[in-house]
Coordinates of C-alpha atoms and ligand atoms in Angstrom, one line a residue:
X130 CA 100.1 126.6 97.9
X131 CA 98.6 128.7 95.1
X132 CA 95.6 127.0 93.6
X133 CA 94.6 128.8 90.5
X134 CA 93.4 127.8 87.1
X135 CA 92.4 129.3 83.8
X136 CA 88.9 130.5 84.5
X137 CA 87.6 129.3 81.2
X138 CA 88.7 125.7 81.9
X139 CA 86.8 123.7 84.4
X140 CA 89.9 121.7 85.3
X141 CA 89.7 120.9 88.9
X142 CA 88.6 117.3 89.0
X143 CA 88.1 115.1 92.1
X144 CA 91.1 113.0 92.9
X145 CA 90.1 109.5 93.8
X146 CA 91.4 108.1 97.0
X147 CA 94.8 109.6 97.8
X148 CA 94.7 110.4 101.5
X149 CA 91.7 108.4 102.7
X150 CA 91.7 106.3 105.9
X151 CA 93.9 103.3 105.8
X152 CA 92.2 100.0 106.0
X153 CA 92.9 97.6 108.9
X154 CA 93.2 93.9 108.4
X155 CA 89.6 93.0 109.1
X156 CA 88.4 95.9 107.0
X157 CA 90.3 94.7 104.1
X158 CA 88.8 91.3 104.2
X159 CA 85.3 92.8 104.2
X160 CA 86.0 95.7 101.9
X161 CA 85.4 96.1 98.2
X162 CA 89.0 95.0 97.8
X163 CA 87.9 91.5 98.6
X164 CA 86.1 91.5 95.2
X165 CA 89.5 91.6 93.6
X166 CA 91.4 88.4 93.7
X167 CA 94.7 89.9 92.8
X168 CA 96.8 90.1 89.6
X169 CA 95.7 88.0 86.7
X170 CA 98.0 85.5 85.1
X171 CA 100.9 87.2 83.3
X172 CA 99.9 85.4 80.1
X173 CA 97.1 87.9 79.4
X174 CA 99.5 90.7 78.8
X175 CA 99.5 92.3 75.3
X176 CA 102.4 91.2 73.1
X177 CA 104.2 92.9 70.1
X178 CA 107.2 92.2 68.0
X179 CA 109.9 93.1 70.5
X180 CA 108.1 91.7 73.6
X181 CA 110.4 89.1 75.1
X182 CA 109.4 85.4 75.0
X183 CA 108.8 83.9 78.4
X184 CA 109.2 80.3 79.4
X185 CA 106.9 78.4 81.7
X186 CA 109.2 78.9 84.7
X187 CA 109.7 82.6 83.9
X188 CA 106.0 83.2 83.8
X189 CA 105.5 81.4 87.1
X190 CA 108.3 83.6 88.6
X191 CA 106.5 86.7 87.4
X192 CA 103.2 85.5 88.7
X193 CA 104.7 84.6 92.1
X194 CA 106.3 88.0 92.4
X195 CA 103.1 89.9 91.3
X196 CA 101.1 87.9 93.9
X197 CA 103.7 88.6 96.5
X198 CA 103.4 92.3 95.9
X199 CA 99.7 92.1 96.1
X200 CA 99.9 90.1 99.4
X201 CA 102.2 92.7 100.9
X202 CA 99.9 95.6 100.1
X203 CA 96.6 93.8 100.9
X204 CA 97.6 91.7 103.9
X205 CA 100.9 92.9 105.4
X206 CA 100.5 96.7 105.1
X207 CA 97.3 96.7 107.2
X208 CA 99.4 95.0 109.9
X209 CA 102.0 97.7 109.7
X210 CA 99.3 100.3 110.1
X211 CA 97.9 98.5 113.1
X212 CA 101.4 98.3 114.6
X213 CA 101.9 102.0 114.0
X214 CA 98.6 102.9 115.7
X215 CA 98.9 100.6 118.6
X216 CA 102.7 100.5 119.3
X217 CA 104.8 102.9 117.3
X218 CA 102.9 106.3 117.7
X219 CA 102.0 105.7 121.4
X220 CA 105.5 104.7 122.3
X221 CA 107.0 107.8 120.6
X222 CA 104.5 110.0 122.4
X223 CA 105.2 108.4 125.8
X224 CA 108.9 108.9 125.3
X225 CA 108.9 112.4 123.9
X226 CA 105.9 113.9 125.5
X227 CA 104.5 115.0 122.1
X228 CA 103.1 113.3 119.0
X229 CA 105.2 112.6 115.9
X230 CA 105.9 115.8 114.1
X231 CA 106.7 114.9 110.5
X232 CA 107.2 112.1 108.0
X233 CA 110.9 111.7 108.7
X234 CA 110.4 111.3 112.4
X235 CA 107.6 108.9 111.6
X236 CA 109.8 106.7 109.3
X237 CA 112.5 106.6 111.9
X238 CA 110.1 105.5 114.5
X239 CA 108.7 102.8 112.2
X240 CA 112.2 101.5 111.4
X241 CA 112.4 100.0 114.9
X242 CA 109.1 98.1 114.6
X243 CA 109.2 94.4 113.5
X244 CA 106.0 94.7 111.4
X245 CA 107.5 97.6 109.4
X246 CA 110.9 95.8 109.2
X247 CA 109.2 92.6 107.8
X248 CA 107.1 94.5 105.2
X249 CA 110.0 96.7 104.1
X250 CA 112.5 93.8 103.8
X251 CA 110.0 91.7 101.8
X252 CA 109.1 94.6 99.5
X253 CA 112.7 95.3 98.8
X254 CA 113.5 91.6 98.1
X255 CA 110.5 91.4 95.8
X256 CA 111.7 94.4 93.9
X257 CA 115.3 93.0 93.6
X258 CA 113.9 89.6 92.5
X259 CA 111.6 91.3 89.9
X260 CA 114.5 93.1 88.4
X261 CA 116.7 90.0 88.2
X262 CA 113.8 87.9 86.9
X263 CA 113.0 90.3 84.1
X264 CA 116.6 90.9 83.3
X265 CA 117.6 87.2 82.9
X266 CA 114.6 86.6 80.7
X267 CA 115.8 89.3 78.4
X268 CA 119.5 88.6 78.6
X269 CA 119.1 85.1 77.2
X270 CA 117.4 86.5 74.1
X271 CA 118.8 90.0 73.8
X272 CA 120.7 89.5 70.5
X273 CA 117.4 88.3 68.9
X274 CA 115.4 91.3 70.4
X275 CA 118.1 93.7 69.2
X276 CA 117.8 92.2 65.7
X277 CA 114.1 92.6 65.6
X278 CA 114.4 96.2 66.9
X279 CA 117.0 96.9 64.2
X280 CA 114.8 95.5 61.4
X281 CA 112.0 97.8 62.6
X282 CA 114.0 100.9 63.2
X283 CA 117.2 101.0 61.0
X284 CA 117.0 103.9 58.6
X285 CA 113.7 105.2 60.1
X286 CA 113.9 108.9 60.6
X287 CA 111.6 108.7 63.6
X288 CA 114.5 107.5 65.7
X289 CA 117.1 110.1 66.4
X290 CA 119.8 108.9 68.8
X291 CA 122.7 111.0 70.2
X292 CA 125.6 108.8 71.2
X293 CA 127.4 111.9 72.7
X294 CA 124.6 112.8 75.0
X295 CA 125.9 113.2 78.5
X296 CA 123.7 111.3 81.0
X297 CA 123.2 113.5 84.0
X298 CA 124.4 112.2 87.3
X299 CA 120.9 112.1 88.9
X300 CA 120.2 109.3 86.4
X301 CA 123.7 107.7 85.8
X302 CA 124.4 107.3 89.5
X303 CA 121.2 105.5 90.3
X304 CA 119.8 102.0 89.5
X305 CA 116.2 103.3 89.6
X306 CA 113.9 101.0 91.5
X307 CA 116.7 98.4 91.7
X308 CA 116.9 98.2 87.9
X309 CA 120.6 97.5 87.0
X310 CA 121.9 100.1 84.5
X311 CA 118.7 102.1 84.9
X312 CA 117.2 103.4 81.6
X313 CA 120.3 104.3 79.7
X314 CA 122.9 101.4 80.0
X315 CA 123.8 99.7 76.7
X316 CA 125.5 96.4 76.8
X317 CA 126.3 96.3 73.0
X318 CA 125.5 98.4 70.0
X319 CA 121.8 98.4 69.2
X320 CA 120.9 96.9 72.6
X321 CA 117.3 97.0 73.9
X322 CA 117.8 94.9 77.1
X323 CA 116.7 97.4 79.6
X324 CA 113.7 98.5 77.6
X325 CA 112.5 94.9 77.2
X326 CA 113.0 94.3 80.9
X327 CA 111.1 97.4 81.9
X328 CA 108.3 96.6 79.5
X329 CA 107.5 93.0 80.3
X330 CA 108.4 92.5 84.0
X331 CA 106.8 95.8 85.1
X332 CA 103.8 93.6 85.5
X333 CA 105.2 92.5 88.8
X334 CA 104.7 96.0 90.2
X335 CA 101.6 97.0 88.3
X336 CA 99.8 93.7 88.8
X337 CA 98.0 94.4 85.5
X338 CA 96.4 97.5 86.9
X339 CA 97.7 99.6 84.0
X340 CA 96.2 97.3 81.4
X341 CA 97.5 94.7 79.0
X342 CA 99.9 97.2 77.4
X343 CA 100.8 99.0 80.6
X344 CA 99.2 102.0 79.0
X345 CA 96.3 102.8 81.4
X346 CA 98.0 106.0 82.5
X347 CA 98.2 107.3 78.9
X348 CA 94.6 106.4 78.3
X349 CA 93.6 108.2 81.5
X350 CA 95.4 111.4 80.4
X351 CA 93.9 111.3 76.9
X352 CA 90.4 110.9 78.3
X353 CA 91.1 113.7 80.8
X354 CA 92.2 116.1 78.0
X355 CA 89.3 115.2 75.8
X356 CA 86.8 115.6 78.6
X357 CA 88.2 118.9 80.0
X358 CA 89.4 120.5 76.8
X359 CA 86.9 119.3 74.2
X360 CA 88.0 121.9 71.6
X361 CA 91.7 121.3 72.1
X362 CA 93.2 120.0 68.8
X363 CA 97.0 119.8 69.3
X364 CA 99.1 119.6 66.2
X365 CA 102.4 119.0 67.9
X366 CA 102.7 117.1 71.2
X367 CA 105.9 116.5 73.2
X368 CA 106.4 114.0 75.9
X369 CA 109.5 114.3 78.1
X370 CA 110.7 111.0 79.7
X371 CA 108.6 108.7 77.6
X372 CA 110.6 105.6 78.3
X373 CA 109.2 102.8 76.1
X374 CA 106.1 104.7 75.2
X375 CA 103.6 103.2 77.6
X376 CA 101.9 106.5 78.2
X377 CA 102.7 107.9 74.7
X378 CA 100.8 105.7 72.3
X379 CA 97.4 106.4 73.8
X380 CA 98.0 110.1 73.2
X381 CA 99.1 109.5 69.7
X382 CA 96.1 107.3 69.0
X383 CA 93.7 109.8 70.6
X384 CA 95.0 112.6 68.4
X385 CA 95.9 110.8 65.1
X386 CA 96.3 114.0 63.2
X387 CA 99.0 115.3 65.7
X388 CA 102.7 114.6 65.4
X389 CA 104.1 113.3 68.7
X390 CA 107.7 113.7 69.8
X391 CA 109.1 111.7 72.7
X392 CA 112.4 112.7 74.3
X393 CA 114.3 110.5 76.7
X394 CA 117.9 110.0 77.8
X395 CA 118.0 106.2 77.3
X396 CA 118.9 104.9 73.8
X397 CA 117.8 101.3 74.7
X398 CA 114.4 102.7 75.7
X399 CA 113.9 104.7 72.5
X400 CA 115.0 101.9 70.1
X401 CA 112.6 99.6 71.8
X402 CA 109.9 102.3 71.9
X403 CA 109.9 102.9 68.2
X404 CA 109.9 99.2 67.4
X405 CA 107.1 98.6 69.8
X406 CA 105.0 101.6 68.4
X407 CA 105.4 100.3 64.8
X408 CA 104.6 96.8 65.8
X409 CA 101.4 98.1 67.5
X410 CA 100.6 100.1 64.4
X411 CA 101.1 103.6 65.8
X412 CA 103.0 105.7 63.4
X413 CA 102.6 109.4 64.3
X414 CA 105.4 109.3 67.0
X415 CA 109.1 110.1 66.7
X416 CA 111.7 109.3 69.4
X417 CA 114.6 111.6 70.2
X418 CA 117.5 111.0 72.6
X419 CA 117.9 114.3 74.4
X420 CA 117.6 115.7 77.9
X421 CA 114.5 117.6 78.8
X422 CA 116.8 120.1 80.4
X423 CA 118.2 121.2 77.1
X424 CA 115.8 121.0 74.2
X425 CA 117.5 123.8 72.2
X426 CA 117.2 121.6 69.0
X427 CA 113.5 122.7 69.1
X428 CA 112.7 126.4 68.5
X429 CA 110.6 128.4 70.8
X430 CA 106.8 127.8 70.6
X431 CA 107.2 124.4 68.9
X432 CA 104.4 122.5 70.7
X433 CA 100.8 122.7 71.6
X434 CA 101.0 120.2 74.4
X435 CA 103.8 119.0 76.6
X436 CA 103.2 115.9 78.8
X437 CA 105.2 114.2 81.5
X438 CA 103.8 111.1 83.2
X439 CA 105.3 109.6 86.4
X440 CA 108.5 111.5 85.5
X441 CA 109.1 114.4 87.9
X442 CA 110.1 112.2 90.9
X443 CA 113.2 110.9 89.2
X444 CA 114.6 114.5 88.6
X445 CA 117.0 116.5 90.8
X446 CA 115.5 119.7 91.9
X447 CA 117.7 121.7 89.6
X448 CA 116.7 119.5 86.6
X449 CA 113.1 119.8 87.4
X450 CA 113.4 123.6 87.4
X451 CA 115.3 123.5 84.1
X452 CA 112.7 121.3 82.5
X453 CA 109.8 123.5 83.7
X454 CA 111.6 126.5 82.1
X455 CA 112.0 124.5 78.8
X456 CA 108.3 123.6 78.7
X457 CA 107.4 127.3 79.1
X458 CA 109.7 128.2 76.2
X459 CA 108.5 125.5 74.0
X460 CA 104.8 126.0 74.3
X461 CA 102.8 127.9 71.8
X462 CA 100.4 130.6 73.1
X463 CA 97.3 128.7 74.4
X464 CA 99.2 125.5 74.6
X465 CA 99.2 123.3 77.7
X466 CA 101.7 121.5 79.9
X467 CA 100.5 118.6 82.1
X468 CA 102.6 116.7 84.6
X469 CA 101.0 113.5 86.0
X470 CA 102.6 112.3 89.3
X471 CA 101.8 110.6 92.6
X472 CA 100.3 113.1 95.0
X473 CA 102.3 115.7 96.9
X474 CA 102.7 115.5 100.7
X475 CA 99.9 117.9 101.5
X476 CA 99.4 118.8 105.2
X477 CA 96.2 116.8 105.3
X478 CA 97.9 113.6 104.3
X479 CA 98.4 111.5 107.5
X480 CA 102.0 111.2 108.6
X481 CA 101.9 107.4 108.4
X482 CA 100.8 107.6 104.7
X483 CA 103.6 110.1 104.0
X484 CA 106.2 107.9 105.6
X485 CA 105.0 104.8 103.7
X486 CA 105.1 106.8 100.4
X487 CA 108.6 107.9 101.3
X488 CA 109.7 104.3 101.3
X489 CA 110.7 104.5 97.7
X490 CA 113.2 107.3 98.4
X491 CA 115.1 105.4 101.1
X492 CA 114.8 101.7 100.1
X493 CA 113.9 101.6 96.4
X494 CA 116.6 103.7 94.7
X495 CA 114.4 106.8 94.1
X496 CA 116.5 109.4 95.9
X497 CA 114.6 112.4 94.7
X498 CA 111.1 111.0 95.5
X499 CA 110.9 112.5 99.0
X500 CA 112.1 116.0 98.1
X501 CA 110.1 116.2 94.9
X502 CA 106.8 115.3 96.7
X503 CA 107.3 118.0 99.3
X504 CA 108.0 120.8 96.7
X505 CA 105.5 123.6 96.0
X506 CA 105.0 122.7 92.4
X507 CA 102.8 125.7 91.8
X508 CA 105.6 128.0 92.9
X509 CA 108.0 126.1 90.6
X510 CA 105.6 126.5 87.6
X511 CA 105.3 130.2 88.4
X512 CA 109.0 130.6 88.7
X513 CA 109.3 129.0 85.2
X514 CA 107.2 131.8 83.8
X515 CA 103.6 130.5 83.9
X516 CA 101.1 132.9 85.4
X517 CA 99.3 131.9 88.6
X518 CA 95.9 132.2 86.8
X519 CA 97.0 129.7 84.2
X520 CA 97.7 126.8 86.5
X521 CA 95.8 123.6 86.1
X522 CA 95.1 121.0 88.8
X523 CA 93.3 117.7 88.6
X524 CA 93.5 114.0 89.2
X525 CA 93.5 110.9 86.9
X526 CA 93.1 107.3 87.7
X527 CA 94.6 104.6 85.4
X528 CA 92.2 103.1 82.9
X529 CA 92.0 99.4 83.3
X530 CA 91.2 97.0 80.4
X531 CA 88.1 95.4 81.9
X532 CA 87.9 92.7 79.3
X533 CA 91.3 91.4 80.4
X534 CA 91.3 92.4 84.1
X535 CA 87.6 92.4 85.0
X536 CA 88.2 92.7 88.8
X537 CA 91.1 95.1 88.9
X538 CA 88.9 98.2 88.5
X539 CA 87.3 97.3 91.9
X540 CA 90.6 97.2 93.7
X541 CA 90.6 99.7 96.5
X542 CA 93.7 98.5 98.3
X543 CA 96.0 101.3 99.4
X544 CA 99.6 100.8 98.2
X545 CA 101.3 104.1 99.1
X546 CA 102.9 105.1 95.9
X547 CA 102.0 102.2 93.6
X548 CA 98.4 102.8 93.1
X549 CA 97.3 104.1 89.7
X550 CA 95.8 107.3 91.0
X551 CA 97.8 110.4 90.2
X552 CA 97.7 114.2 90.5
X553 CA 97.8 116.5 87.5
X554 CA 99.6 119.8 87.8
X555 CA 99.8 121.9 84.6
X556 CA 99.4 125.3 83.0
X557 CA 98.2 127.1 80.0
X558 CA 100.8 129.1 78.2
Ligands
LIG706 C1 109.8 106.8 85.5 S1 110.3 106.8 83.9 C2 108.9 107.6 83.1 C3 107.7 106.6 82.8 C4 107.0 106.9 81.5 N1 106.7 108.3 81.4 C5 105.7 106.1 81.4 O1 104.6 106.7 81.6 O2 105.8 104.9 81.2 C6 111.4 108.1 83.8 C7 112.1 108.3 82.4 O3 112.6 109.6 82.3 C8 113.8 109.5 81.6 N2 114.6 110.7 82.0 C9 115.1 111.0 83.2 N3 115.7 112.2 83.2 C10 115.5 112.8 81.9 C11 115.8 114.0 81.3 N4 116.5 114.9 81.9 N5 115.4 114.1 80.0 C12 114.7 113.2 79.4 N6 114.4 112.0 79.9 C13 114.8 111.8 81.2 C14 114.4 108.2 82.0 O4 115.4 107.8 81.0 C15 113.2 107.3 82.0 O5 113.0 106.7 80.8

């Protein structure tokens, strides 16, 4: 893999904990993770005008599922690892006369083991329940939420929807992470159901580790840019795949003189996102329904900074290449593109970790996860027209709101794909 960077930018940062040793059960009990008691009560989340109301029972359901996820990662995964080391890998070697060779073979070997089967089934069920729990909370109040969103967004030029936009098959054919209707499905005109579900019940998955507004990723990126590019003063920032704006608003707030544009395929996400942004008093963002593969409505060299956050893994390979090409076209000279993602499957990542991270591709409706995480992203950036010398590499860790989640910052539990520690791959135009 080519590893280059603009020489004037000290951009290679240490990446915290991506491929370290995996804790065994007793280690977990005595490790720093034991300082962290798990997710806080859901009621500490930050609210805004379009945030759904939750009843006593709905809150308890979310709390139960968040605790269940935590239990699975902190207490059950170490058992899967122990089973892999003591049973699965030795049995494979005894049978084949050689060790496991790659993550696919490793996953197939794990599939036959009861520890993996138990963890995998429970994780899938927890995800299915999370989606249904969040969805029913929103469905019972979706007309009211749509009315609030309409009051906040009707006639506002910062929301530009395109009812004729064709949703590409790599999105329309998939209920991403078991989310019915994914990001784009509208149940009635003006609907925000799937945006509201994504926003409030995502707590089950993050366990609060992304902060009270689920924006710890955005804060981490803003800090990273300020620290590593202190003189960078972007005027126009584009985020592709911004969803409801979790990672967007921290950038808009960090650069209040900049104009931010978010593009996304999903109208319910974008309506909800503008209403949420206005309610949270962030006004320098506009939301445009478009595909990142075709941003021809924006002329060449329109932006100083293009950002994607936890986005690339949901793209087909062709779409990823098209989007990389668009970012190259749209950047002004000296502008930057940054993609923040879970780490790639580097050769030094243990096969067990690779197989566990691949779980999302096979059992959580993320069909492109596996292929994307094995791609040579440097080569893809160079193919899109960025020079090898201009490539940027780094790592960011989600910023936790310590006032609300005092213990979460100490959580060292490995969760293979859920942990708020990401790679940054980017380039300077
Ligand atoms: C995993 S979410 C991104 C999360 C978000 N960036 C955040 O930090 O909260 C992926 C988003 O990308 C959008 N998306 C997928 N393909 C797209 C495309 N070709 N163009 C624009 N948006 C796209 C989806 O609609 C969805 O909202």
